[in-house]
Coordinates of N, CA and C in Angstrom, one line a residue:
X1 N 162.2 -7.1 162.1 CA 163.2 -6.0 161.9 C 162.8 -4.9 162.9
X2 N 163.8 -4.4 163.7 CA 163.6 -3.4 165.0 C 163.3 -2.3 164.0
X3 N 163.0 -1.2 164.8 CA 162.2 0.4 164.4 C 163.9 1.0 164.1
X4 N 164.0 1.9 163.4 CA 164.9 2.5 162.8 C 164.4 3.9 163.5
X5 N 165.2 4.5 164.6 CA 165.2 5.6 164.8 C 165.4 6.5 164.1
X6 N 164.6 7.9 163.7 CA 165.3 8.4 162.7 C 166.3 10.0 163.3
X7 N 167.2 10.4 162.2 CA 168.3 11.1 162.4 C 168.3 12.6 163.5
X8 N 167.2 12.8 163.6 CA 166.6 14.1 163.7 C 167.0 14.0 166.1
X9 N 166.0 12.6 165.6 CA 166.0 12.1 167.3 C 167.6 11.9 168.4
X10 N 168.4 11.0 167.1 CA 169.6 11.2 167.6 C 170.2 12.7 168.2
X11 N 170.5 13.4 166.9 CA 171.1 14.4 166.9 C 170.3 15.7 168.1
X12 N 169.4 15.3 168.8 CA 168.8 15.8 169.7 C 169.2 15.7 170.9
X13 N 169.0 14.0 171.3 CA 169.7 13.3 172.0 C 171.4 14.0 172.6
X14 N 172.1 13.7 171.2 CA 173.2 14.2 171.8 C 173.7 15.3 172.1
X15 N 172.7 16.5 171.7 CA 172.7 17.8 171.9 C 172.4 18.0 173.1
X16 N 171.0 17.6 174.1 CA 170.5 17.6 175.0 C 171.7 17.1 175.9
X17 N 172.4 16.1 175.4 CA 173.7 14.9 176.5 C 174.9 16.4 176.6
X18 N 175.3 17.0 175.5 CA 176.2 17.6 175.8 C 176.1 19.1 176.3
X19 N 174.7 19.4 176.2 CA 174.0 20.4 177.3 C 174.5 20.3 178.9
X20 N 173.8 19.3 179.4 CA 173.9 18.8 180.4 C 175.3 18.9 181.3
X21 N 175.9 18.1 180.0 CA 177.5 18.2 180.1 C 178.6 19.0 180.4
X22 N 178.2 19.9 179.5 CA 178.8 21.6 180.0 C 178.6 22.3 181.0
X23 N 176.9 21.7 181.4 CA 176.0 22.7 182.7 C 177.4 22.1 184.1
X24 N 177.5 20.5 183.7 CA 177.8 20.0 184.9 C 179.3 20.7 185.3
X25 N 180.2 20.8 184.3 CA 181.5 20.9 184.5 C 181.1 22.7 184.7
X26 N 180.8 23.4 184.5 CA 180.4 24.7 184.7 C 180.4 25.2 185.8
X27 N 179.2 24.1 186.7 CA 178.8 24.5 187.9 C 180.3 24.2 188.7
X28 N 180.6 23.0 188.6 CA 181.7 22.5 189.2 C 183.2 23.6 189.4
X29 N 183.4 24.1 188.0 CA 184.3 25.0 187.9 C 183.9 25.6 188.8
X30 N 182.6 26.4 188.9 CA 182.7 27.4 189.5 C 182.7 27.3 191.2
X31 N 182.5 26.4 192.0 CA 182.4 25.8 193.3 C 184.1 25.8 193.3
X32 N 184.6 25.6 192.5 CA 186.1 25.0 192.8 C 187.0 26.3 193.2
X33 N 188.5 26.7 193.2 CA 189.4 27.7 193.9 C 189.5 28.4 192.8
X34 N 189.4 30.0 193.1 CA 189.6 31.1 192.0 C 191.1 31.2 192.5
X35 N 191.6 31.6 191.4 CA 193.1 32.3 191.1 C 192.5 34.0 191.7
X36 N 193.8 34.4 192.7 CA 193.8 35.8 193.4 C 195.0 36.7 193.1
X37 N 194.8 37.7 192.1 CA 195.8 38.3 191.5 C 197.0 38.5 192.8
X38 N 198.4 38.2 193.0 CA 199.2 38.2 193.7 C 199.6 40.0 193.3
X39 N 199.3 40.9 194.5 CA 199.8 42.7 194.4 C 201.2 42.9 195.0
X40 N 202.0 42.2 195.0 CA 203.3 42.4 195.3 C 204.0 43.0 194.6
X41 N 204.7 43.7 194.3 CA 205.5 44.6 193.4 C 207.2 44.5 193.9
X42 N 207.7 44.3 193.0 CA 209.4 44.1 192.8 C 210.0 45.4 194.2
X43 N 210.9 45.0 195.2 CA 211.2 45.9 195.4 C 212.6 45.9 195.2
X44 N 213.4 47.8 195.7 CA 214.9 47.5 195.6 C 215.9 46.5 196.2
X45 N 215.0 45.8 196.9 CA 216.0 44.8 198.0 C 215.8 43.7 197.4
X46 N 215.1 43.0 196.7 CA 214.4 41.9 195.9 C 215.9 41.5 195.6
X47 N 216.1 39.9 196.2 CA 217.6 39.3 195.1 C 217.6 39.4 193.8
X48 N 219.2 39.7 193.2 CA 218.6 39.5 191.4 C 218.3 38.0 191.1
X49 N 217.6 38.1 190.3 CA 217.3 37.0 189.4 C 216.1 36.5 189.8
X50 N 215.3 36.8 190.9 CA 213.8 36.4 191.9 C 213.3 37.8 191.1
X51 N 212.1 37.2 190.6 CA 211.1 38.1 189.5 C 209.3 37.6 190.7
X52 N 209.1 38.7 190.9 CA 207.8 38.7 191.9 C 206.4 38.5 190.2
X53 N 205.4 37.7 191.0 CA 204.8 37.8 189.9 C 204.2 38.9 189.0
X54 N 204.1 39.0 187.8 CA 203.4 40.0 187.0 C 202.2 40.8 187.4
X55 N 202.5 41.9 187.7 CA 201.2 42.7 188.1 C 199.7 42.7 186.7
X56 N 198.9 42.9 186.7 CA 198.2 43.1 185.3 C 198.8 44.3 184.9
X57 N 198.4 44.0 183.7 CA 198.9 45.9 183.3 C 197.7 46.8 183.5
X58 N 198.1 48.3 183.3 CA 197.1 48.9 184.2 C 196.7 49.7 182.3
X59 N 195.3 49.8 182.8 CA 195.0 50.3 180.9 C 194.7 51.9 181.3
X60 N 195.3 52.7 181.3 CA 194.9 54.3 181.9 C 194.1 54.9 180.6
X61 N 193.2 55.6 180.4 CA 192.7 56.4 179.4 C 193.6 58.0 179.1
X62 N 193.3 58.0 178.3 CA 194.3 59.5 178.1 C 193.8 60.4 179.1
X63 N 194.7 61.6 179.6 CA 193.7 62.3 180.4 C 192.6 63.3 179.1
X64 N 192.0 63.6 179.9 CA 190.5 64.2 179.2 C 191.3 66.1 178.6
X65 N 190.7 66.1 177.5 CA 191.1 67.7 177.6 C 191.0 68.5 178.9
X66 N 191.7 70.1 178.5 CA 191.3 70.6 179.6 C 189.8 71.5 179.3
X67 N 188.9 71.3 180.2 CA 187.7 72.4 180.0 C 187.8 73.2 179.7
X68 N 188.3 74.4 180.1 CA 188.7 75.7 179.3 C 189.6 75.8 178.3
X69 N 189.3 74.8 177.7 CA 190.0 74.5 175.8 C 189.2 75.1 175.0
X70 N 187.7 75.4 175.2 CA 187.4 76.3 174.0 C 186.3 75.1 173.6
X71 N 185.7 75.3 172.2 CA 185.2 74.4 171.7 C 184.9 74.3 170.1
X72 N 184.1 73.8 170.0 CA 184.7 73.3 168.6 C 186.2 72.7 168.1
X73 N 186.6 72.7 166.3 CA 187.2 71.7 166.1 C 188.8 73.0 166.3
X74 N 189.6 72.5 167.2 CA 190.9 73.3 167.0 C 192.1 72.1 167.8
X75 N 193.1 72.9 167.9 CA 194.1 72.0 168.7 C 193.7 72.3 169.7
X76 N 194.5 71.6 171.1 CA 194.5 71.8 172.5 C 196.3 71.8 172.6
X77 N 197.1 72.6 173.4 CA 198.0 72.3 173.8 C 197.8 73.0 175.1
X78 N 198.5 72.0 175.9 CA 198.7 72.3 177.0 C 199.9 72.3 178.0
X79 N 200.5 73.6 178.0 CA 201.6 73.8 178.5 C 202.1 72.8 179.8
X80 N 201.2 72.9 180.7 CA 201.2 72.0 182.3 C 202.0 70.8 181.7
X81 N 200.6 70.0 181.0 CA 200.7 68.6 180.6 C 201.6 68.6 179.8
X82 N 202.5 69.4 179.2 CA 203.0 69.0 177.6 C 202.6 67.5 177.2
X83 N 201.2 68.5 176.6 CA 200.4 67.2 176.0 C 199.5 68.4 174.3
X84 N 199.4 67.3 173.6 CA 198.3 68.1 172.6 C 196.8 67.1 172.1
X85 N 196.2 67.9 172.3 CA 194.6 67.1 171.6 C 194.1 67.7 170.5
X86 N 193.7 66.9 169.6 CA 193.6 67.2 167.9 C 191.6 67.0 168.6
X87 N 191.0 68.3 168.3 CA 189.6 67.9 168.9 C 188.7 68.1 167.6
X88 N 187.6 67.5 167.4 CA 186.9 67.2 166.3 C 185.7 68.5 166.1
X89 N 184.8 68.6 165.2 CA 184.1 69.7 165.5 C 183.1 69.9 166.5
X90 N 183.1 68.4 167.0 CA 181.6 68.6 167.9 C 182.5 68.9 169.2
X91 N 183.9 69.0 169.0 CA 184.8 69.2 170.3 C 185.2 67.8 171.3
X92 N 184.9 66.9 170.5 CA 185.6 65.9 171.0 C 186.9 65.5 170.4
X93 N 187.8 65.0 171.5 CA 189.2 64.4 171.1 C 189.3 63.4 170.5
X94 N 190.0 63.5 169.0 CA 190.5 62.7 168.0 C 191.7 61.8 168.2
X95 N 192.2 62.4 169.1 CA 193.7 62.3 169.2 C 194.3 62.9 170.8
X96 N 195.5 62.2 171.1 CA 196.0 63.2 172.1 C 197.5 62.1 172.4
X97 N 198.1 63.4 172.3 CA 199.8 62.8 172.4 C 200.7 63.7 173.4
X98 N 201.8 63.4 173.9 CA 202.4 63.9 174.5 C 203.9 64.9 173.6
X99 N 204.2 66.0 174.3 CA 205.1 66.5 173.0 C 206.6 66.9 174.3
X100 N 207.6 67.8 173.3 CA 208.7 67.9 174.0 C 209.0 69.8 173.8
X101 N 208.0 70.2 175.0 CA 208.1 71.7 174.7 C 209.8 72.4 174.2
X102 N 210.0 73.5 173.3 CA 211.7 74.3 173.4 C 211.6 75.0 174.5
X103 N 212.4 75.9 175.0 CA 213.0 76.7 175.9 C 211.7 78.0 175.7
X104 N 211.4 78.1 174.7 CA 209.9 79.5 174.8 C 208.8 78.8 174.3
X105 N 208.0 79.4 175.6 CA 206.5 79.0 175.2 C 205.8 79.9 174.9
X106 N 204.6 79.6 173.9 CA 203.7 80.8 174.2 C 203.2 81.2 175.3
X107 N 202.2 82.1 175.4 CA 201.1 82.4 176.4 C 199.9 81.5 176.0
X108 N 199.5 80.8 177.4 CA 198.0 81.0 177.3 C 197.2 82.0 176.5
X109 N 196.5 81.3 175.6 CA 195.3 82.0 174.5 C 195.0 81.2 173.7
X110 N 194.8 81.7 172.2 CA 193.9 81.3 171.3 C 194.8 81.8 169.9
X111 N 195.6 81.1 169.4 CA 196.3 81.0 168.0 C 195.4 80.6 166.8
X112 N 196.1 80.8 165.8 CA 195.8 80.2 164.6 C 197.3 79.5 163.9
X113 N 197.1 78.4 163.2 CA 198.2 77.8 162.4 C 198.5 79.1 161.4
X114 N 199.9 79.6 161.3 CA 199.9 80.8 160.2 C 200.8 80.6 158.5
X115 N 201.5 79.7 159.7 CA 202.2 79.0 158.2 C 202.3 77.5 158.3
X116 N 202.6 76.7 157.3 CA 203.0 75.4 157.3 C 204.0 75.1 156.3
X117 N 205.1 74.4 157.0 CA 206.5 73.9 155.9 C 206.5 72.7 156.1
X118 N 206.3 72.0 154.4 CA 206.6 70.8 154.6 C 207.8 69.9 154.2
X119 N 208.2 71.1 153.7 CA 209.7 70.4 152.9 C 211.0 70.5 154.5
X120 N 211.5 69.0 154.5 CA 211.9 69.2 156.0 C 213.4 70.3 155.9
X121 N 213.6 70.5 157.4 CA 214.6 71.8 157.5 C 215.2 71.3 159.2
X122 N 216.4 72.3 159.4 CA 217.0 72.1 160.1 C 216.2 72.8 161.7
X123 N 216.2 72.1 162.1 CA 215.8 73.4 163.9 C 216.2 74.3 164.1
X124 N 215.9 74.8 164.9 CA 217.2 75.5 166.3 C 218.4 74.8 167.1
X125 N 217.9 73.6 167.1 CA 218.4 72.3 168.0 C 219.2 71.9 166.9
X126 N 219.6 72.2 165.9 CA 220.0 71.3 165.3 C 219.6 69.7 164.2
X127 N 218.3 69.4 164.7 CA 218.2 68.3 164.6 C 217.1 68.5 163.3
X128 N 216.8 68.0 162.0 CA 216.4 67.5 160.8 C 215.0 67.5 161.4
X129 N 214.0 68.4 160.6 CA 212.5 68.4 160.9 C 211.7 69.1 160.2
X130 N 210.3 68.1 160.4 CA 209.4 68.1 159.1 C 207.9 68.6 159.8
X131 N 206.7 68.4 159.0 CA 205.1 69.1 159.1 C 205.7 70.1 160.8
X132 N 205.9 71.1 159.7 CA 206.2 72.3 160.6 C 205.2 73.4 160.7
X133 N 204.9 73.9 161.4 CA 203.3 74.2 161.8 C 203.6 75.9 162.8
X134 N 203.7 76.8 162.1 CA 203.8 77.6 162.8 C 202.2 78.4 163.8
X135 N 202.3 79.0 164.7 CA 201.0 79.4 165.5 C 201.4 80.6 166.4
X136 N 202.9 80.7 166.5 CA 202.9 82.0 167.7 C 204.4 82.2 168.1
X137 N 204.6 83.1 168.0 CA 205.8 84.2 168.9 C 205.7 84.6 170.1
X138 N 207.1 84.6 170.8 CA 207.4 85.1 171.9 C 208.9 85.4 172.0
X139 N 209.3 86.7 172.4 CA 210.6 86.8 172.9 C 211.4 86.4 171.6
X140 N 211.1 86.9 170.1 CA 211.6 87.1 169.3 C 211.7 85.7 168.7
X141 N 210.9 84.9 169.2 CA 211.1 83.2 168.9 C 209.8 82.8 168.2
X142 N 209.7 82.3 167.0 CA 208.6 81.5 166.5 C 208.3 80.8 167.0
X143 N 206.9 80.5 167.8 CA 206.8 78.6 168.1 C 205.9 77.9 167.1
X144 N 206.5 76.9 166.7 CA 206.3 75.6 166.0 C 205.6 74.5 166.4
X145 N 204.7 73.7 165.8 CA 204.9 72.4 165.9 C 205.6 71.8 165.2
X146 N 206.3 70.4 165.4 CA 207.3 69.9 164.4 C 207.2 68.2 165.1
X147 N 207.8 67.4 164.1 CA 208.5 66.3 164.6 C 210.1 65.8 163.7
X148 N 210.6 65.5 164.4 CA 212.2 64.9 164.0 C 211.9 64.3 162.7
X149 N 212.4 64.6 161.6 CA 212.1 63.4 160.4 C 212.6 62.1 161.1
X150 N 213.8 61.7 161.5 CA 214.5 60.3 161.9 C 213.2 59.9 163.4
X151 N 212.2 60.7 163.6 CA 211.7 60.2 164.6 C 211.7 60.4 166.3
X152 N 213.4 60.6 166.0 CA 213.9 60.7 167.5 C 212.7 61.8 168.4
X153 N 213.1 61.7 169.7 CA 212.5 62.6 170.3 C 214.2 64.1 170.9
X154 N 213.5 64.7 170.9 CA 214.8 66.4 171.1 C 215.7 65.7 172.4
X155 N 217.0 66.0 171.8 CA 218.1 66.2 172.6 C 218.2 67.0 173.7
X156 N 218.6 67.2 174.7 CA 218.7 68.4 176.1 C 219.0 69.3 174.7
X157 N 218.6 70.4 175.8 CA 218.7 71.8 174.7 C 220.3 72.5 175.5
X158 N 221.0 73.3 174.9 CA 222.0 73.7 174.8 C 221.6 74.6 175.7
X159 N 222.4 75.4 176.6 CA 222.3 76.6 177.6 C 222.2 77.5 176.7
X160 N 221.3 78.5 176.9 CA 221.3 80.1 175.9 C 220.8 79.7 175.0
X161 N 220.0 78.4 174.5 CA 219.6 78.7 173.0 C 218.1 78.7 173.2
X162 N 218.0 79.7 172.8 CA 216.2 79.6 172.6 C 215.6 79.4 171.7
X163 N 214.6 78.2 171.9 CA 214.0 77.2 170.9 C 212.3 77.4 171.0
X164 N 211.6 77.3 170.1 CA 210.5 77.6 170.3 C 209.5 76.5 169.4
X165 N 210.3 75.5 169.1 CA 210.0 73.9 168.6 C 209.3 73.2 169.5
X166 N 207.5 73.1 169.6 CA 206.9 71.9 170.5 C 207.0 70.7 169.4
X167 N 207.7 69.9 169.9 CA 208.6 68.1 169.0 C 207.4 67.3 169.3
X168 N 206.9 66.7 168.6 CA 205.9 65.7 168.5 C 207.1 64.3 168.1
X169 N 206.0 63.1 168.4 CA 206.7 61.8 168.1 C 206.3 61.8 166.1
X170 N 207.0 60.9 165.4 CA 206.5 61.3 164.2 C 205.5 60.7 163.9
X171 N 204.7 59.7 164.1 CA 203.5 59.3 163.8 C 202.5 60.6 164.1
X172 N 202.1 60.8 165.5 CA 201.7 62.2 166.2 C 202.0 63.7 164.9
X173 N 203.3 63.7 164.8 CA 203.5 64.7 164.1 C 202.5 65.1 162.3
X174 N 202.3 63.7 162.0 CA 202.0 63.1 161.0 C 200.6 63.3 160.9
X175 N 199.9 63.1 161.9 CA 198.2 63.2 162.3 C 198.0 65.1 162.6
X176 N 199.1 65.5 163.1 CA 198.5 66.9 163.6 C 198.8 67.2 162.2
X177 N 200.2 67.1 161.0 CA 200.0 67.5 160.0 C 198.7 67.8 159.2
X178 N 197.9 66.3 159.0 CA 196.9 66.2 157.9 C 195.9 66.4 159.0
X179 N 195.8 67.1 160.4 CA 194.5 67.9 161.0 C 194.4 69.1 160.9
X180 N 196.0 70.2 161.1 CA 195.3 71.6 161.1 C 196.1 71.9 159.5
X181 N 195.4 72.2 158.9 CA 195.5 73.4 158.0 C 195.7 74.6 158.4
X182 N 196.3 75.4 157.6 CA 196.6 76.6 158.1 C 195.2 77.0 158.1
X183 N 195.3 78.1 159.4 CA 194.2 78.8 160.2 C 193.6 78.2 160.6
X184 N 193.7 76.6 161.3 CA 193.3 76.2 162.2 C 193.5 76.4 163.9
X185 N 192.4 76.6 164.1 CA 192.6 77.5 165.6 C 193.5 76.2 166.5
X186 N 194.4 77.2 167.5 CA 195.0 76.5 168.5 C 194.9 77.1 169.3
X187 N 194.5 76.5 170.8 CA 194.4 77.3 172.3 C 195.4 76.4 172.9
X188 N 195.9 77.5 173.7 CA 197.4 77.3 174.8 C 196.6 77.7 175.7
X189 N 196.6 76.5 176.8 CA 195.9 76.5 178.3 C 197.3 76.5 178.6
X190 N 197.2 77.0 180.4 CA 198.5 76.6 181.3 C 198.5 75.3 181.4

């Protein structure tokens, strides 16, 4: 009767076989032709229906606050960018979204949230809106944060009407709601 290898030796065996195995096709892959992302980009002259290949998508990071935002936990808005950052207490950004300034802005400074309405109401603009966030006057105009209840983003504004509604998207609107409490500080950079 032959020797009865036992199970341990096999199962070694074939582990060692499909080591090797992997190593081989590995090496090989890698000796072989790399794919070279094609940078051509669609132009206006391009026939219809000829689609150039897919660029990667490009993954951009938000831009960074601005440095002279202050520190600690407050909003950031910034006029330039019409952009806002919800910053945490050690002063890092939580958050940061893009908004749709009204026709008055504040000044560069240092606000506080003075009131908050949550029960939704009508704009300036006309349009249906909710976590309303008041922080500052100018030129006889409250400015607000706010977002559309339906979502939308603000219509062109009407000639002569002065609006002082910064429109957040409503998710956005929703996050700056449950961040500033009233008297939470806000700084307006240019």
């Amino acid at each position: 009767m032959p020797a009865r290898i036992p199970s341990w030796a096999w199962v070694g065996g074939l582990t060692a076989a499909a080591v090797v195995a992997v190593g081989t096709l590995a090496a090989q892959a890698d000796q072989g032709a790399h794919p070279v992302a094609d940078s051509a980009r669609p132009s206006a002259s391009a026939p219809a229906g000829r689609h150039s290949p897919a660029a990667p998508p490009k993954h951009t990071a938000p831009p960074a606050p601005p440095s002279d935002s202050g520190t600690g936990r407050r909003v950031v808005y910034s006029l330039g960018h019409k952009r806002v950052w919800l910053m945490d207490v050690r002063g890092m950004p939580t958050r940061t979204f893009a908004v749709w300034p009204g026709t008055v802005s504040p000044d560069p400074g240092a606000y506080a949230i003075s009131q908050r309405v949550a029960d939704p109401t009508k704009g300036s603009d006309g349009v249906e809106i909710e976590h309303i966030m008041y922080f500052a006057g100018k030129s006889g105009v409250f400015v607000a944060f706010s977002n559309a209840v339906d979502g939308s983003s603000p219509p062109p504004v009407a000639e002569g009407i002065k609006t002082g509604g910064v429109r957040t998207g409503k998710q956005d609107g929703a996050a700056l709601w449950a961040f500033a409490e009233k008297g939470t500080r806000v700084v307006v950079v240019p």
